Structure formats: structure tokens, C-alpha cells
CSV table of C-alpha atoms in Angstrom, one decimal:
chain,number,residue,atom,x,y,z
H,783,GLU,CA,14.8,-14.5,3.7
H,784,ALA,CA,11.5,-13.5,2.0
H,785,GLN,CA,11.8,-10.1,0.5
H,786,VAL,CA,10.9,-7.6,-2.3
H,787,THR,CA,14.0,-5.9,-3.7
H,788,GLN,CA,14.0,-2.6,-5.6
H,789,ASN,CA,16.8,-1.0,-7.4
H,790,PRO,CA,18.0,1.6,-7.4
H,791,ARG,CA,17.1,3.0,-4.0
H,792,TYR,CA,17.9,6.5,-5.1
H,793,LEU,CA,18.2,8.1,-8.5
H,794,ILE,CA,18.6,11.6,-9.7
H,795,THR,CA,18.3,12.0,-13.5
H,796,VAL,CA,17.2,14.5,-16.2
H,797,THR,CA,14.0,14.9,-18.1
H,798,GLY,CA,13.6,12.6,-21.1
H,799,LYS,CA,16.3,10.1,-20.2
H,800,LYS,CA,14.7,6.6,-20.1
H,801,LEU,CA,15.1,4.8,-16.8
H,802,THR,CA,14.0,1.5,-15.3
H,803,VAL,CA,13.4,0.6,-11.7
H,804,THR,CA,13.7,-3.1,-11.1
H,805,CYS,CA,11.6,-5.1,-8.6
H,806,SER,CA,12.3,-8.7,-7.7
H,807,GLN,CA,10.6,-11.0,-5.2
H,808,ASN,CA,11.8,-14.4,-4.0
H,809,MET,CA,8.5,-15.7,-2.7
H,810,ASN,CA,7.0,-17.1,-5.9
H,811,HIS,CA,4.2,-14.5,-5.6
H,812,GLU,CA,1.7,-14.2,-8.4
H,813,TYR,CA,0.5,-10.7,-7.7
H,814,MET,CA,2.8,-7.7,-8.0
H,815,SER,CA,2.2,-4.0,-8.0
H,816,TRP,CA,3.8,-0.5,-8.2
H,817,TYR,CA,2.8,2.5,-6.2
H,818,ARG,CA,4.0,6.0,-6.0
H,819,GLN,CA,3.8,8.0,-2.8
H,820,ASP,CA,3.6,11.7,-2.7
H,821,PRO,CA,3.1,14.1,0.3
H,822,GLY,CA,-0.5,14.6,1.1
H,823,LEU,CA,-1.7,12.1,-1.5
H,824,GLY,CA,-0.8,8.8,0.1
H,825,LEU,CA,0.0,5.8,-2.1
H,826,ARG,CA,-1.5,5.6,-5.6
H,827,GLN,CA,-1.3,2.5,-7.6
H,828,ILE,CA,0.4,2.8,-11.0
H,829,TYR,CA,0.2,-0.7,-12.4
H,830,TYR,CA,-0.3,-4.2,-11.2
H,831,SER,CA,0.1,-7.7,-12.4
H,832,MET,CA,-2.0,-10.7,-11.6
H,833,ASN,CA,0.5,-13.2,-13.1
H,834,VAL,CA,3.1,-13.6,-15.8
H,835,GLU,CA,2.2,-11.6,-18.9
H,836,VAL,CA,-0.9,-10.2,-17.2
H,837,THR,CA,-0.7,-6.5,-16.3
H,838,ASP,CA,-3.3,-3.8,-15.8
H,839,LYS,CA,-3.5,-0.1,-15.1
H,840,GLY,CA,-3.9,1.3,-11.7
H,841,ASP,CA,-5.0,4.8,-10.8
H,842,VAL,CA,-2.0,6.7,-12.3
H,843,PRO,CA,-0.5,4.8,-15.2
H,844,GLU,CA,0.3,7.7,-17.5
H,845,GLY,CA,4.0,8.0,-18.3
H,846,TYR,CA,4.8,4.5,-17.0
H,847,LYS,CA,5.2,1.1,-18.5
H,848,VAL,CA,5.6,-2.3,-16.9
H,849,SER,CA,6.4,-5.8,-18.0
H,850,ARG,CA,6.0,-9.2,-16.4
H,851,LYS,CA,8.0,-11.7,-18.4
H,852,GLU,CA,8.9,-13.8,-15.4
H,853,LYS,CA,7.1,-14.3,-12.1
H,854,ARG,CA,9.8,-12.9,-9.9
H,855,ASN,CA,10.4,-9.6,-11.8
H,856,PHE,CA,8.2,-6.6,-12.4
H,857,PRO,CA,10.2,-3.6,-13.7
H,858,LEU,CA,8.8,-0.1,-13.9
H,859,ILE,CA,9.8,1.8,-17.0
H,860,LEU,CA,9.8,5.5,-17.5
H,861,GLU,CA,10.3,6.0,-21.2
H,862,SER,CA,10.6,9.8,-21.0
H,863,PRO,CA,10.7,10.9,-17.4
H,864,SER,CA,9.3,14.3,-16.5
H,865,PRO,CA,9.7,16.3,-13.3
H,866,ASN,CA,6.1,15.4,-12.2
H,867,GLN,CA,7.3,11.8,-11.8
H,868,THR,CA,9.6,12.8,-9.0
H,869,SER,CA,8.3,10.7,-6.2
H,870,LEU,CA,8.9,7.8,-3.9
H,871,TYR,CA,8.1,4.5,-5.5
H,872,PHE,CA,7.1,1.2,-3.9
H,873,CYS,CA,6.9,-2.3,-5.4
H,874,ALA,CA,4.8,-4.9,-3.6
H,875,SER,CA,3.9,-8.5,-4.1
H,876,SER,CA,1.6,-11.1,-2.6
H,877,LEU,CA,0.8,-14.7,-3.2
H,878,SER,CA,-2.7,-13.7,-4.5
H,879,PRO,CA,-4.4,-10.4,-5.1
H,880,PRO,CA,-5.4,-8.7,-1.9
H,881,GLY,CA,-8.7,-10.4,-0.9
H,882,ARG,CA,-8.6,-13.2,-3.4
H,883,GLY,CA,-7.5,-16.8,-3.3
H,884,LEU,CA,-8.7,-20.0,-1.6
H,885,GLY,CA,-7.6,-21.8,1.5
H,886,VAL,CA,-4.0,-21.1,2.3
H,887,TYR,CA,-3.7,-18.7,-0.6
H,888,SER,CA,-6.5,-16.4,0.7
H,889,ASN,CA,-6.1,-13.2,2.5
H,890,GLN,CA,-2.4,-12.9,1.7
H,891,PRO,CA,-0.8,-9.6,2.7
H,892,GLN,CA,1.3,-7.6,0.4
H,893,HIS,CA,5.0,-7.4,1.0
H,894,PHE,CA,6.5,-4.0,0.2
H,895,GLY,CA,10.0,-3.2,-0.9
H,896,ASP,CA,12.0,-0.4,0.8
H,897,GLY,CA,11.2,2.2,-1.8
H,898,THR,CA,13.0,4.0,-4.7
H,899,ARG,CA,13.3,7.7,-4.5
H,900,LEU,CA,13.4,9.2,-8.0
H,901,SER,CA,14.2,12.9,-8.7
H,902,ILE,CA,13.7,14.1,-12.2
H,903,LEU,CA,15.3,17.4,-13.0
W,703,ALA,CA,-15.4,4.0,-7.7
W,704,GLN,CA,-13.7,3.1,-4.4
W,705,SER,CA,-12.2,5.7,-2.3
W,706,VAL,CA,-10.7,6.1,1.2
W,707,THR,CA,-10.7,9.1,3.4
W,708,GLN,CA,-8.5,9.6,6.4
W,709,PRO,CA,-9.8,12.9,7.9
W,710,ASP,CA,-6.8,13.5,10.2
W,711,ILE,CA,-3.5,14.4,8.5
W,712,HIS,CA,-1.6,14.6,11.8
W,713,ILE,CA,-2.3,13.4,15.3
W,714,THR,CA,-0.2,13.9,18.4
W,715,VAL,CA,-0.7,11.8,21.5
W,716,SER,CA,1.2,11.2,24.7
W,717,GLU,CA,2.9,7.9,25.4
W,718,GLY,CA,0.5,5.6,27.2
W,719,ALA,CA,-2.6,7.4,25.9
W,720,SER,CA,-5.2,5.7,23.8
W,721,LEU,CA,-5.3,6.2,20.1
W,722,GLU,CA,-8.0,6.1,17.4
W,723,LEU,CA,-7.2,6.8,13.7
W,724,ARG,CA,-10.2,7.4,11.5
W,725,CYS,CA,-10.9,5.8,8.1
W,726,ASN,CA,-13.9,6.1,6.0
W,727,TYR,CA,-14.4,4.3,2.7
W,728,SER,CA,-16.7,4.5,-0.2
W,729,TYR,CA,-17.7,1.3,-1.9
W,730,GLY,CA,-21.0,-0.3,-2.9
W,731,ALA,CA,-20.5,-3.8,-1.6
W,732,THR,CA,-18.6,-5.3,1.3
W,733,PRO,CA,-15.0,-4.1,0.9
W,734,TYR,CA,-11.7,-5.6,1.8
W,735,LEU,CA,-10.1,-3.2,4.3
W,736,PHE,CA,-6.5,-2.8,5.4
W,737,TRP,CA,-4.4,-0.8,7.7
W,738,TYR,CA,-0.7,-0.3,7.0
W,739,VAL,CA,2.1,1.4,8.9
W,740,GLN,CA,5.1,3.1,7.4
W,741,SER,CA,8.1,4.0,9.6
W,742,PRO,CA,10.5,6.6,8.3
W,743,GLY,CA,12.5,5.4,5.3
W,744,GLN,CA,10.7,2.1,5.3
W,745,GLY,CA,8.2,0.3,3.1
W,746,LEU,CA,4.7,-0.4,4.3
W,747,GLN,CA,3.9,-3.1,6.9
W,748,LEU,CA,0.4,-4.7,7.2
W,749,LEU,CA,-1.1,-4.1,10.6
W,750,LEU,CA,-4.4,-5.9,10.1
W,751,LYS,CA,-7.1,-6.6,7.5
W,752,TYR,CA,-10.8,-7.2,7.3
W,753,PHE,CA,-12.5,-9.4,4.8
W,754,SER,CA,-15.6,-10.7,6.5
W,755,GLY,CA,-16.9,-12.2,9.8
W,756,ASP,CA,-16.2,-10.6,13.1
W,757,THR,CA,-16.2,-6.8,12.7
W,758,LEU,CA,-13.6,-6.3,15.4
W,759,VAL,CA,-10.2,-7.3,13.9
W,760,GLN,CA,-7.0,-7.8,15.9
W,761,GLY,CA,-3.7,-7.0,14.4
W,762,ILE,CA,0.0,-6.9,15.2
W,763,LYS,CA,1.6,-4.6,17.7
W,764,GLY,CA,-1.5,-4.4,19.8
W,765,PHE,CA,-3.7,-2.7,17.2
W,766,GLU,CA,-7.3,-3.4,16.5
W,767,ALA,CA,-9.8,-2.0,14.1
W,768,GLU,CA,-13.6,-2.1,13.9
W,769,PHE,CA,-15.6,-2.3,10.7
W,770,LYS,CA,-18.9,-0.4,10.9
W,771,ARG,CA,-20.9,-0.8,7.8
W,772,SER,CA,-23.5,1.7,8.8
W,773,GLN,CA,-20.8,4.4,9.1
W,774,SER,CA,-18.6,3.2,6.3
W,775,SER,CA,-15.8,3.3,8.7
W,776,PHE,CA,-12.8,1.2,9.7
W,777,ASN,CA,-11.1,3.0,12.5
W,778,LEU,CA,-7.8,1.8,14.0
W,779,ARG,CA,-7.4,1.8,17.8
W,780,LYS,CA,-4.7,1.1,20.3
W,781,PRO,CA,-5.4,1.3,24.1
W,782,SER,CA,-1.9,2.5,25.1
W,783,VAL,CA,0.5,4.1,22.6
W,784,HIS,CA,4.2,3.5,22.7
W,785,TRP,CA,6.8,5.9,21.5
W,786,SER,CA,7.8,3.3,18.8
W,787,ASP,CA,4.3,3.7,17.3
W,788,ALA,CA,5.2,7.0,15.8
W,789,ALA,CA,4.9,6.5,12.1
W,790,GLU,CA,2.5,7.2,9.2
W,791,TYR,CA,-0.6,5.1,9.0
W,792,PHE,CA,-2.5,4.2,5.8
W,793,CYS,CA,-6.0,2.8,5.4
W,794,ALA,CA,-6.7,1.0,2.2
W,795,VAL,CA,-9.7,-0.6,0.5
W,796,LYS,CA,-9.9,-3.1,-2.3
W,797,ALA,CA,-12.6,-4.1,-4.6
W,798,ASP,CA,-13.6,-7.8,-4.5
W,799,ARG,CA,-15.0,-8.1,-7.9
W,800,GLY,CA,-15.3,-6.5,-11.3
W,801,SER,CA,-12.9,-4.7,-13.6
W,802,THR,CA,-11.0,-3.2,-10.7
W,803,LEU,CA,-10.1,-6.5,-9.0
W,804,GLY,CA,-6.5,-6.3,-7.9
W,805,ARG,CA,-6.5,-2.5,-7.4
W,806,LEU,CA,-5.8,-1.2,-4.0
W,807,TYR,CA,-6.9,2.3,-3.0
W,808,PHE,CA,-5.0,4.1,-0.2
W,809,GLY,CA,-6.0,7.0,2.0
W,810,ARG,CA,-3.7,9.9,2.2
W,811,GLY,CA,-2.3,8.8,5.5
W,812,THR,CA,-2.2,10.0,9.1
W,813,GLN,CA,1.1,11.0,10.6
W,814,LEU,CA,1.2,10.0,14.3
W,815,THR,CA,3.6,11.8,16.7
W,816,VAL,CA,4.0,10.4,20.2
W,817,TRP,CA,5.1,12.7,23.0
W,818,PRO,CA,7.2,11.1,25.8
């Protein structure tokens, strides 16, 4: 079954304790992305990756790191979490970036994971 | 920079009534536009997308949206709402070129409540 898997689904932790949220997709997608969702703000893109070893900042990258060493994995790293990073996080992937690609690779929708709810105390 | 505005934070309709959710975007060229739906506790599901061509786009679950360049709008419609349509709806826009290629901008969402 095609899916995007995030772990953990829920985490409560304390300020300053490094944490990693993993994201894995089994669809051989090139494009992966992280979003955070906050009430009244919708989804905001944190980082995205066009392919292995290619990452770029989204709208709200401060306080986050990512890596893309393999095509299937795109972990989100909070080196020193702070309470303002309490949020609901979504990972997404698509065969090609939204709106890009040719032929069968064009217009590919993003597949979203089920979300990770982080609480930083 | 691209931006998306969803003017309505919360909309309530009766089951069977028609629905229109508004979305306005800001972008200099022809944008790529999307509508997503999020059910409680779930991730986002793509309803429909517009890239070019016919300005009336059909999506899943009986939804459609119309791209109007003159109004910078991409409103989502459904002729008859079902109780299962209760969810949060997000409009999104993506740049097709330049340094922001790959970035997706979401509106703040519209929460839909359906009365039986």
C-alpha cells in the first residue's frame, strides 16, 4: 500500500531536548516536504526536498533541520526544541514537485502522512 | 510573493444545500492551484487541482472549482453537501518558476460544519 509514514504520532517533551520526527515513503517519490499546522494559520511549509541531497527552506525553517540521504526518508530534526514549536506536523511526498514534471510525472498530487503532534513544555 | 486568502474561517450549511468556499490568491503569473480536505485527525487529501486549460475543474467527491484570473479566485463548489463533507478545507498555490519552485503556500483553512 502506498503511504507516507510519520513517527512518532504523538510526543510530549521538554525544551532543549533534541528530537527527530521520521518520515518515510514507499512510492519512490522524489519530492518530499514538511509542514506545520497551527490554528488559524493553516499549513506552513518548513522545508522541502526535490531529491536526494537537495533540500531547501520553506516559509518557516527557523529552529528546524532536515536531511535527505536516501530517497525514501526525510527526517525533521529539532536540535533545541522550544515551546513555540508545539504544533501538528505533516510530511508529504509526490513523484515530482507540485506542478512540475512531464508526461506521466506531471501534475502529481502530494500524499500526506497522518501527522505528528508535538508538545514542547 | 505568493499568498492565499480564504476569507471564511467557518461555514455552516444544511445537508443537501449548495456550498461555495472562497479562495483568493496573489501571484504574478499563472499559478498552480489546489484544494485539499482534512478530516479530523487525518492528513490532507487532494480534492482537485488547476494547472492550465479549462478553468472549471472537476475533483473527487463531487467537488468542482473555477479559476477566474480576473478575480484572482479559485472557489470550491459542491451542488449538494453531504454530512460526510464536514471537514476543514485548504486552498493552496504554488509557484511554477524561479527560486520558490517547490514551495506550496496554503490558506488558513475554512472549517465546514454540516447540519442534518
